[in-house]
Amino acid sequence: MYKIFAVIVSISTWLGSAIAQHTAAAQSKWIKQVGTGTLEYTHTDKGDRITDFSYAGYKGGGVRIPDVPSRVTIYPVAGDNTAHIQHVIDSVSQMPLHEGFRGAILLAPGSYSCSQTIRLAGNGIVLRGSGEASKIIMTGAPHVCFSVGEDVKTERVGKAVFITDPYVPSGAHQFTVADGGDFSVGDEIAISKPVTDSWVSFMGMDALVRDGKKQSWITGELVTERIVKAVKNNVIMISVPLTDSYDAGFTAPGTTVQKIKRTGEIQNIGLENLSIVAPEQSVTISQPHHSAIRVKGVADGWLRNLSISNTVNSIAVSGRRITLDNINIQHTASTIGAAKPADLSANGGQLLFNKCNIRGDNVFFLATGAKVNGPNVLLNCTFIGNGWIQPHQRWATGLLIDGCKVPDGGIDFMNRGEMGSGHGWSVGWAVAWNCVARSYLNQQPPGAFNWVIGSSGEQQQKAMPFDKEPLLPEGVYDSHNKSVLPLSLYLQQLKLRLGARALENIGY
């Protein structure tokens, strides 16, 4: 009876809190929730809008991560378990696929000492522990505990055609090309925007100098990969909206679109329900260190229910349509030096970091890599300690920080200037929605926007690093210190696109 009463009280308390939040919430000037939950978007003068982030996550958002049946169980052995575990993974990798999966490998409860990297590199493989009772104990020389996926080769095929629109806004689902005849529904395409001297100058990134040496911000091109949803005459509609703008005034000879072919991409792969324990490390990031997981070349994968202790630069993810759910990282020692490690590093697209928790100091809780484009989402995460959510370098676009708490640290959408050999403008078209942080450094790049909406914490205004002036223009602060509706932008966008079942599929 007491347990039933406690559950009722708990539910009543939660419901009361949710109702109070809903009643007290304001409306954003940029996205208004109307009627039964429809969202109305405000556009810039050029047509840009906050993008639809709901495509982030496994299978493109709103899809339940499967519970794959176990095919074999592993028990710990004396000494080093690396070869023991790897042999079973390699054996299961040779089994036939059934509905996209070969099967799960179950780690029985126990401690598994491992001195080398364990590799998951086959389609349809899941390595599953028995909860926190299954512990990988990292021993030996510093190394990465798990490598998931392989390097992918992307080849451009067919004819490259130019986009003919004078301006394609961020958030757009379509654009016009000179000749759409070679494109069909389902084609994977690369949208390639050249990095021109005129654009670099417009962004104020042509005069970066550190220690007397010129720093290069971005060279080459910015590539966004999408799938063709429809073609009508010369208008190409894409399945996932763009997270950057395309201004023909800065892209001469022009932005091109071309079909691509991938080789080596791994699909339907997961790592779940286990602990990774590294020895306590108090090192600089340039010294050798134990790291937890590297994901690369994966489409439609997941990491979930992982407990990680004392790894440095813990998890880095490249690839697409990947969910990281309930990842808990703890540090008992801080790294040394001004250069900080990134516990979560987003280096791909359509990544969803859901209900992740980190406790530690002198870290980037989440950072982004160079030229990364979303939509990428950090949802309902809590990070405790002196650290930052900080897009890190060289023009990432399309990041949503939704309902996250950083009570001892900051959320920064900033120009990093000469830091790190010329990181410069780290992010554009980023949103912090209904967050709580000690501080925000929200700066507005030329020709783009960053938004802090419905969030609470100190607003900071600063110059570029190493400078005292001029202070850089601030990004948008909307309804600061007062939450807005919807309480979660990602979840409401997902519900509108796919229905309420999509929220249930991801645990909401």
PDB file of C-alpha atoms in Angstrom, residues 48-257:
ATOM      1  CA  ASP A  48      15.579  31.537 -43.111  1.00  0.00           C
ATOM      2  CA  ARG A  49      13.853  29.854 -40.158  1.00  0.00           C
ATOM      3  CA  ILE A  50      14.656  27.608 -37.255  1.00  0.00           C
ATOM      4  CA  THR A  51      14.910  24.226 -38.885  1.00  0.00           C
ATOM      5  CA  ASP A  52      12.907  21.081 -38.150  1.00  0.00           C
ATOM      6  CA  PHE A  53      15.225  19.105 -35.876  1.00  0.00           C
ATOM      7  CA  SER A  54      12.929  16.081 -35.572  1.00  0.00           C
ATOM      8  CA  TYR A  55      14.938  14.082 -38.108  1.00  0.00           C
ATOM      9  CA  ALA A  56      17.734  13.505 -35.580  1.00  0.00           C
ATOM     10  CA  GLY A  57      18.108   9.993 -34.190  1.00  0.00           C
ATOM     11  CA  TYR A  58      17.987   6.332 -35.115  1.00  0.00           C
ATOM     12  CA  LYS A  59      16.273   5.757 -38.478  1.00  0.00           C
ATOM     13  CA  GLY A  60      15.660   9.496 -38.784  1.00  0.00           C
ATOM     14  CA  GLY A  61      13.793  10.068 -35.511  1.00  0.00           C
ATOM     15  CA  GLY A  62      10.755   8.583 -33.809  1.00  0.00           C
ATOM     16  CA  VAL A  63      11.713   4.931 -34.379  1.00  0.00           C
ATOM     17  CA  ARG A  64      11.994   2.527 -31.462  1.00  0.00           C
ATOM     18  CA  ILE A  65      15.444   1.036 -30.951  1.00  0.00           C
ATOM     19  CA  PRO A  66      14.935  -2.708 -31.362  1.00  0.00           C
ATOM     20  CA  ASP A  67      15.604  -5.305 -28.675  1.00  0.00           C
ATOM     21  CA  VAL A  68      17.606  -7.694 -30.802  1.00  0.00           C
ATOM     22  CA  PRO A  69      17.508 -11.370 -29.693  1.00  0.00           C
ATOM     23  CA  SER A  70      20.730 -12.714 -28.208  1.00  0.00           C
ATOM     24  CA  ARG A  71      22.599 -15.341 -30.212  1.00  0.00           C
ATOM     25  CA  VAL A  72      25.473 -16.091 -27.830  1.00  0.00           C
ATOM     26  CA  THR A  73      26.548 -15.314 -24.262  1.00  0.00           C
ATOM     27  CA  ILE A  74      30.088 -14.434 -23.208  1.00  0.00           C
ATOM     28  CA  TYR A  75      31.473 -15.073 -19.718  1.00  0.00           C
ATOM     29  CA  PRO A  76      34.616 -13.423 -18.344  1.00  0.00           C
ATOM     30  CA  VAL A  77      37.886 -15.334 -18.412  1.00  0.00           C
ATOM     31  CA  ALA A  78      41.037 -14.855 -16.350  1.00  0.00           C
ATOM     32  CA  GLY A  79      43.477 -12.274 -17.677  1.00  0.00           C
ATOM     33  CA  ASP A  80      42.930 -10.178 -20.783  1.00  0.00           C
ATOM     34  CA  ASN A  81      39.462 -10.623 -22.318  1.00  0.00           C
ATOM     35  CA  THR A  82      40.012  -8.592 -25.511  1.00  0.00           C
ATOM     36  CA  ALA A  83      40.680 -11.529 -27.860  1.00  0.00           C
ATOM     37  CA  HIS A  84      37.964 -13.594 -26.167  1.00  0.00           C
ATOM     38  CA  ILE A  85      35.278 -10.959 -26.823  1.00  0.00           C
ATOM     39  CA  GLN A  86      36.602 -10.082 -30.280  1.00  0.00           C
ATOM     40  CA  HIS A  87      36.498 -13.711 -31.424  1.00  0.00           C
ATOM     41  CA  VAL A  88      32.794 -13.984 -30.586  1.00  0.00           C
ATOM     42  CA  ILE A  89      31.979 -10.671 -32.270  1.00  0.00           C
ATOM     43  CA  ASP A  90      33.806 -11.764 -35.423  1.00  0.00           C
ATOM     44  CA  SER A  91      31.985 -15.102 -35.405  1.00  0.00           C
ATOM     45  CA  VAL A  92      28.547 -13.525 -35.102  1.00  0.00           C
ATOM     46  CA  SER A  93      29.510 -11.086 -37.857  1.00  0.00           C
ATOM     47  CA  GLN A  94      29.571 -14.042 -40.244  1.00  0.00           C
ATOM     48  CA  MET A  95      26.022 -15.151 -39.429  1.00  0.00           C
ATOM     49  CA  PRO A  96      23.234 -14.438 -41.939  1.00  0.00           C
ATOM     50  CA  LEU A  97      21.172 -11.280 -41.666  1.00  0.00           C
ATOM     51  CA  HIS A  98      17.521 -11.539 -40.659  1.00  0.00           C
ATOM     52  CA  GLU A  99      15.481  -8.350 -40.991  1.00  0.00           C
ATOM     53  CA  GLY A 100      18.678  -6.357 -40.906  1.00  0.00           C
ATOM     54  CA  PHE A 101      20.259  -8.027 -37.851  1.00  0.00           C
ATOM     55  CA  ARG A 102      22.559 -10.952 -37.205  1.00  0.00           C
ATOM     56  CA  GLY A 103      21.899 -10.955 -33.472  1.00  0.00           C
ATOM     57  CA  ALA A 104      23.036  -9.666 -30.129  1.00  0.00           C
ATOM     58  CA  ILE A 105      26.028 -10.823 -28.115  1.00  0.00           C
ATOM     59  CA  LEU A 106      25.305 -10.865 -24.397  1.00  0.00           C
ATOM     60  CA  LEU A 107      28.014 -10.152 -21.831  1.00  0.00           C
ATOM     61  CA  ALA A 108      27.144 -12.045 -18.661  1.00  0.00           C
ATOM     62  CA  PRO A 109      27.595 -10.216 -15.333  1.00  0.00           C
ATOM     63  CA  GLY A 110      31.226  -9.898 -14.353  1.00  0.00           C
ATOM     64  CA  SER A 111      34.406  -7.895 -14.900  1.00  0.00           C
ATOM     65  CA  TYR A 112      36.201  -8.134 -18.240  1.00  0.00           C
ATOM     66  CA  SER A 113      39.768  -6.797 -18.218  1.00  0.00           C
ATOM     67  CA  CYS A 114      40.648  -5.519 -21.682  1.00  0.00           C
ATOM     68  CA  SER A 115      43.977  -4.036 -22.745  1.00  0.00           C
ATOM     69  CA  GLN A 116      43.133  -3.317 -26.395  1.00  0.00           C
ATOM     70  CA  THR A 117      40.334  -1.926 -28.531  1.00  0.00           C
ATOM     71  CA  ILE A 118      37.259  -4.088 -29.148  1.00  0.00           C
ATOM     72  CA  ARG A 119      35.903  -3.626 -32.675  1.00  0.00           C
ATOM     73  CA  LEU A 120      32.334  -3.885 -33.936  1.00  0.00           C
ATOM     74  CA  ALA A 121      32.485  -3.653 -37.698  1.00  0.00           C
ATOM     75  CA  GLY A 122      29.698  -5.834 -39.088  1.00  0.00           C
ATOM     76  CA  ASN A 123      26.154  -4.984 -40.139  1.00  0.00           C
ATOM     77  CA  GLY A 124      23.417  -6.026 -37.741  1.00  0.00           C
ATOM     78  CA  ILE A 125      25.573  -6.636 -34.647  1.00  0.00           C
ATOM     79  CA  VAL A 126      24.629  -5.617 -31.101  1.00  0.00           C
ATOM     80  CA  LEU A 127      26.927  -5.993 -28.103  1.00  0.00           C
ATOM     81  CA  ARG A 128      24.785  -6.018 -24.967  1.00  0.00           C
ATOM     82  CA  GLY A 129      25.767  -6.183 -21.333  1.00  0.00           C
ATOM     83  CA  SER A 130      23.689  -7.321 -18.380  1.00  0.00           C
ATOM     84  CA  GLY A 131      23.434  -3.788 -17.032  1.00  0.00           C
ATOM     85  CA  GLU A 132      26.115  -2.177 -14.888  1.00  0.00           C
ATOM     86  CA  ALA A 133      27.056  -5.645 -13.620  1.00  0.00           C
ATOM     87  CA  SER A 134      28.855  -6.150 -16.955  1.00  0.00           C
ATOM     88  CA  LYS A 135      32.046  -4.127 -16.632  1.00  0.00           C
ATOM     89  CA  ILE A 136      34.781  -3.572 -19.182  1.00  0.00           C
ATOM     90  CA  ILE A 137      37.882  -2.732 -17.115  1.00  0.00           C
ATOM     91  CA  MET A 138      40.373  -0.824 -19.281  1.00  0.00           C
ATOM     92  CA  THR A 139      43.957  -1.956 -18.614  1.00  0.00           C
ATOM     93  CA  GLY A 140      47.293  -1.632 -20.345  1.00  0.00           C
ATOM     94  CA  ALA A 141      48.465   1.255 -22.490  1.00  0.00           C
ATOM     95  CA  PRO A 142      45.974   4.067 -23.183  1.00  0.00           C
ATOM     96  CA  HIS A 143      43.548   3.117 -25.940  1.00  0.00           C
ATOM     97  CA  VAL A 144      39.945   3.410 -27.129  1.00  0.00           C
ATOM     98  CA  CYS A 145      37.722   0.815 -25.504  1.00  0.00           C
ATOM     99  CA  PHE A 146      35.260   0.303 -28.404  1.00  0.00           C
ATOM    100  CA  SER A 147      35.568   1.110 -32.101  1.00  0.00           C
ATOM    101  CA  VAL A 148      32.170   0.916 -33.818  1.00  0.00           C
ATOM    102  CA  GLY A 149      31.998   0.956 -37.628  1.00  0.00           C
ATOM    103  CA  GLU A 150      34.584   1.516 -40.337  1.00  0.00           C
ATOM    104  CA  ASP A 151      35.840   4.273 -42.601  1.00  0.00           C
ATOM    105  CA  VAL A 152      33.425   5.045 -45.427  1.00  0.00           C
ATOM    106  CA  LYS A 153      34.403   5.919 -48.969  1.00  0.00           C
ATOM    107  CA  THR A 154      32.046   8.382 -50.644  1.00  0.00           C
ATOM    108  CA  GLU A 155      32.276   8.629 -54.419  1.00  0.00           C
ATOM    109  CA  ARG A 156      30.574  11.309 -56.496  1.00  0.00           C
ATOM    110  CA  VAL A 157      28.894   9.910 -59.586  1.00  0.00           C
ATOM    111  CA  GLY A 158      27.010  11.384 -62.525  1.00  0.00           C
ATOM    112  CA  LYS A 159      26.864  15.015 -63.540  1.00  0.00           C
ATOM    113  CA  ALA A 160      27.321  17.914 -61.110  1.00  0.00           C
ATOM    114  CA  VAL A 161      24.723  20.644 -61.644  1.00  0.00           C
ATOM    115  CA  PHE A 162      24.529  24.144 -60.235  1.00  0.00           C
ATOM    116  CA  ILE A 163      21.851  25.474 -57.896  1.00  0.00           C
ATOM    117  CA  THR A 164      20.223  28.406 -59.694  1.00  0.00           C
ATOM    118  CA  ASP A 165      18.397  30.040 -56.774  1.00  0.00           C
ATOM    119  CA  PRO A 166      20.070  33.327 -55.776  1.00  0.00           C
ATOM    120  CA  TYR A 167      19.496  32.391 -52.138  1.00  0.00           C
ATOM    121  CA  VAL A 168      18.476  29.113 -50.492  1.00  0.00           C
ATOM    122  CA  PRO A 169      17.494  29.761 -46.865  1.00  0.00           C
ATOM    123  CA  SER A 170      18.440  27.705 -43.857  1.00  0.00           C
ATOM    124  CA  GLY A 171      15.554  25.380 -43.018  1.00  0.00           C
ATOM    125  CA  ALA A 172      14.557  24.898 -46.668  1.00  0.00           C
ATOM    126  CA  HIS A 173      13.318  21.563 -48.006  1.00  0.00           C
ATOM    127  CA  GLN A 174      13.970  22.302 -51.672  1.00  0.00           C
ATOM    128  CA  PHE A 175      16.039  24.195 -54.228  1.00  0.00           C
ATOM    129  CA  THR A 176      16.225  24.673 -57.990  1.00  0.00           C
ATOM    130  CA  VAL A 177      19.002  23.296 -60.182  1.00  0.00           C
ATOM    131  CA  ALA A 178      20.019  24.013 -63.756  1.00  0.00           C
ATOM    132  CA  ASP A 179      19.026  20.488 -64.851  1.00  0.00           C
ATOM    133  CA  GLY A 180      17.125  18.040 -62.661  1.00  0.00           C
ATOM    134  CA  GLY A 181      16.866  15.333 -65.289  1.00  0.00           C
ATOM    135  CA  ASP A 182      19.516  13.050 -63.820  1.00  0.00           C
ATOM    136  CA  PHE A 183      17.995  12.894 -60.334  1.00  0.00           C
ATOM    137  CA  SER A 184      15.408  10.427 -59.043  1.00  0.00           C
ATOM    138  CA  VAL A 185      13.596   9.757 -55.788  1.00  0.00           C
ATOM    139  CA  GLY A 186      15.901   7.963 -53.367  1.00  0.00           C
ATOM    140  CA  ASP A 187      19.143   9.284 -54.818  1.00  0.00           C
ATOM    141  CA  GLU A 188      21.736  10.277 -52.268  1.00  0.00           C
ATOM    142  CA  ILE A 189      23.238  13.620 -53.150  1.00  0.00           C
ATOM    143  CA  ALA A 190      26.055  15.912 -52.050  1.00  0.00           C
ATOM    144  CA  ILE A 191      25.273  19.638 -51.947  1.00  0.00           C
ATOM    145  CA  SER A 192      28.697  21.280 -52.189  1.00  0.00           C
ATOM    146  CA  LYS A 193      29.170  24.952 -51.330  1.00  0.00           C
ATOM    147  CA  PRO A 194      32.637  26.287 -52.187  1.00  0.00           C
ATOM    148  CA  VAL A 195      34.496  28.195 -49.486  1.00  0.00           C
ATOM    149  CA  THR A 196      35.373  31.409 -51.319  1.00  0.00           C
ATOM    150  CA  ASP A 197      37.699  34.238 -50.319  1.00  0.00           C
ATOM    151  CA  SER A 198      34.753  36.643 -50.466  1.00  0.00           C
ATOM    152  CA  TRP A 199      32.728  34.571 -47.969  1.00  0.00           C
ATOM    153  CA  VAL A 200      35.675  34.113 -45.602  1.00  0.00           C
ATOM    154  CA  SER A 201      36.214  37.865 -45.693  1.00  0.00           C
ATOM    155  CA  PHE A 202      32.501  38.538 -45.150  1.00  0.00           C
ATOM    156  CA  MET A 203      32.648  36.301 -42.060  1.00  0.00           C
ATOM    157  CA  GLY A 204      35.650  38.296 -40.768  1.00  0.00           C
ATOM    158  CA  MET A 205      37.838  35.201 -40.824  1.00  0.00           C
ATOM    159  CA  ASP A 206      40.501  36.397 -43.283  1.00  0.00           C
ATOM    160  CA  ALA A 207      42.769  38.054 -40.729  1.00  0.00           C
ATOM    161  CA  LEU A 208      43.297  35.373 -38.083  1.00  0.00           C
ATOM    162  CA  VAL A 209      46.856  35.490 -36.761  1.00  0.00           C
ATOM    163  CA  ARG A 210      48.299  33.608 -33.797  1.00  0.00           C
ATOM    164  CA  ASP A 211      51.885  33.864 -32.578  1.00  0.00           C
ATOM    165  CA  GLY A 212      52.693  35.822 -35.724  1.00  0.00           C
ATOM    166  CA  LYS A 213      51.397  33.093 -38.032  1.00  0.00           C
ATOM    167  CA  LYS A 214      48.348  33.384 -40.276  1.00  0.00           C
ATOM    168  CA  GLN A 215      45.594  30.932 -39.382  1.00  0.00           C
ATOM    169  CA  SER A 216      43.317  29.386 -41.999  1.00  0.00           C
ATOM    170  CA  TRP A 217      39.693  29.096 -40.880  1.00  0.00           C
ATOM    171  CA  ILE A 218      38.038  27.019 -43.625  1.00  0.00           C
ATOM    172  CA  THR A 219      39.190  25.957 -47.062  1.00  0.00           C
ATOM    173  CA  GLY A 220      37.754  23.681 -49.733  1.00  0.00           C
ATOM    174  CA  GLU A 221      33.995  23.224 -49.578  1.00  0.00           C
ATOM    175  CA  LEU A 222      31.086  22.681 -47.195  1.00  0.00           C
ATOM    176  CA  VAL A 223      29.221  19.494 -48.063  1.00  0.00           C
ATOM    177  CA  THR A 224      25.713  18.551 -46.999  1.00  0.00           C
ATOM    178  CA  GLU A 225      24.474  15.061 -47.858  1.00  0.00           C
ATOM    179  CA  ARG A 226      20.762  14.454 -48.337  1.00  0.00           C
ATOM    180  CA  ILE A 227      18.322  12.039 -49.998  1.00  0.00           C
ATOM    181  CA  VAL A 228      16.063  13.145 -52.862  1.00  0.00           C
ATOM    182  CA  LYS A 229      12.399  13.039 -51.856  1.00  0.00           C
ATOM    183  CA  ALA A 230      10.887  14.315 -55.102  1.00  0.00           C
ATOM    184  CA  VAL A 231      11.863  15.996 -58.368  1.00  0.00           C
ATOM    185  CA  LYS A 232       9.523  18.340 -60.220  1.00  0.00           C
ATOM    186  CA  ASN A 233      10.939  19.947 -63.333  1.00  0.00           C
ATOM    187  CA  ASN A 234      14.218  21.321 -61.982  1.00  0.00           C
ATOM    188  CA  VAL A 235      13.152  21.618 -58.341  1.00  0.00           C
ATOM    189  CA  ILE A 236      14.686  19.010 -56.040  1.00  0.00           C
ATOM    190  CA  MET A 237      12.910  18.303 -52.755  1.00  0.00           C
ATOM    191  CA  ILE A 238      14.958  16.653 -50.026  1.00  0.00           C
ATOM    192  CA  SER A 239      13.925  14.393 -47.151  1.00  0.00           C
ATOM    193  CA  VAL A 240      15.703  16.379 -44.414  1.00  0.00           C
ATOM    194  CA  PRO A 241      15.809  20.198 -44.343  1.00  0.00           C
ATOM    195  CA  LEU A 242      18.992  22.176 -44.832  1.00  0.00           C
ATOM    196  CA  THR A 243      20.783  23.581 -41.800  1.00  0.00           C
ATOM    197  CA  ASP A 244      22.761  26.274 -43.599  1.00  0.00           C
ATOM    198  CA  SER A 245      21.994  28.979 -46.141  1.00  0.00           C
ATOM    199  CA  TYR A 246      23.346  29.194 -49.700  1.00  0.00           C
ATOM    200  CA  ASP A 247      23.955  32.720 -50.965  1.00  0.00           C
ATOM    201  CA  ALA A 248      24.987  32.864 -54.625  1.00  0.00           C
ATOM    202  CA  GLY A 249      26.680  36.194 -53.952  1.00  0.00           C
ATOM    203  CA  PHE A 250      29.437  34.380 -52.033  1.00  0.00           C
ATOM    204  CA  THR A 251      29.688  31.034 -53.854  1.00  0.00           C
ATOM    205  CA  ALA A 252      30.967  31.816 -57.373  1.00  0.00           C
ATOM    206  CA  PRO A 253      31.124  29.793 -59.568  1.00  0.00           C
ATOM    207  CA  GLY A 254      28.264  28.258 -57.548  1.00  0.00           C
ATOM    208  CA  THR A 255      26.934  25.528 -55.282  1.00  0.00           C
ATOM    209  CA  THR A 256      26.701  22.146 -56.986  1.00  0.00           C
ATOM    210  CA  VAL A 257      24.524  19.078 -56.526  1.00  0.00           C
TER     211      VAL A 257
END
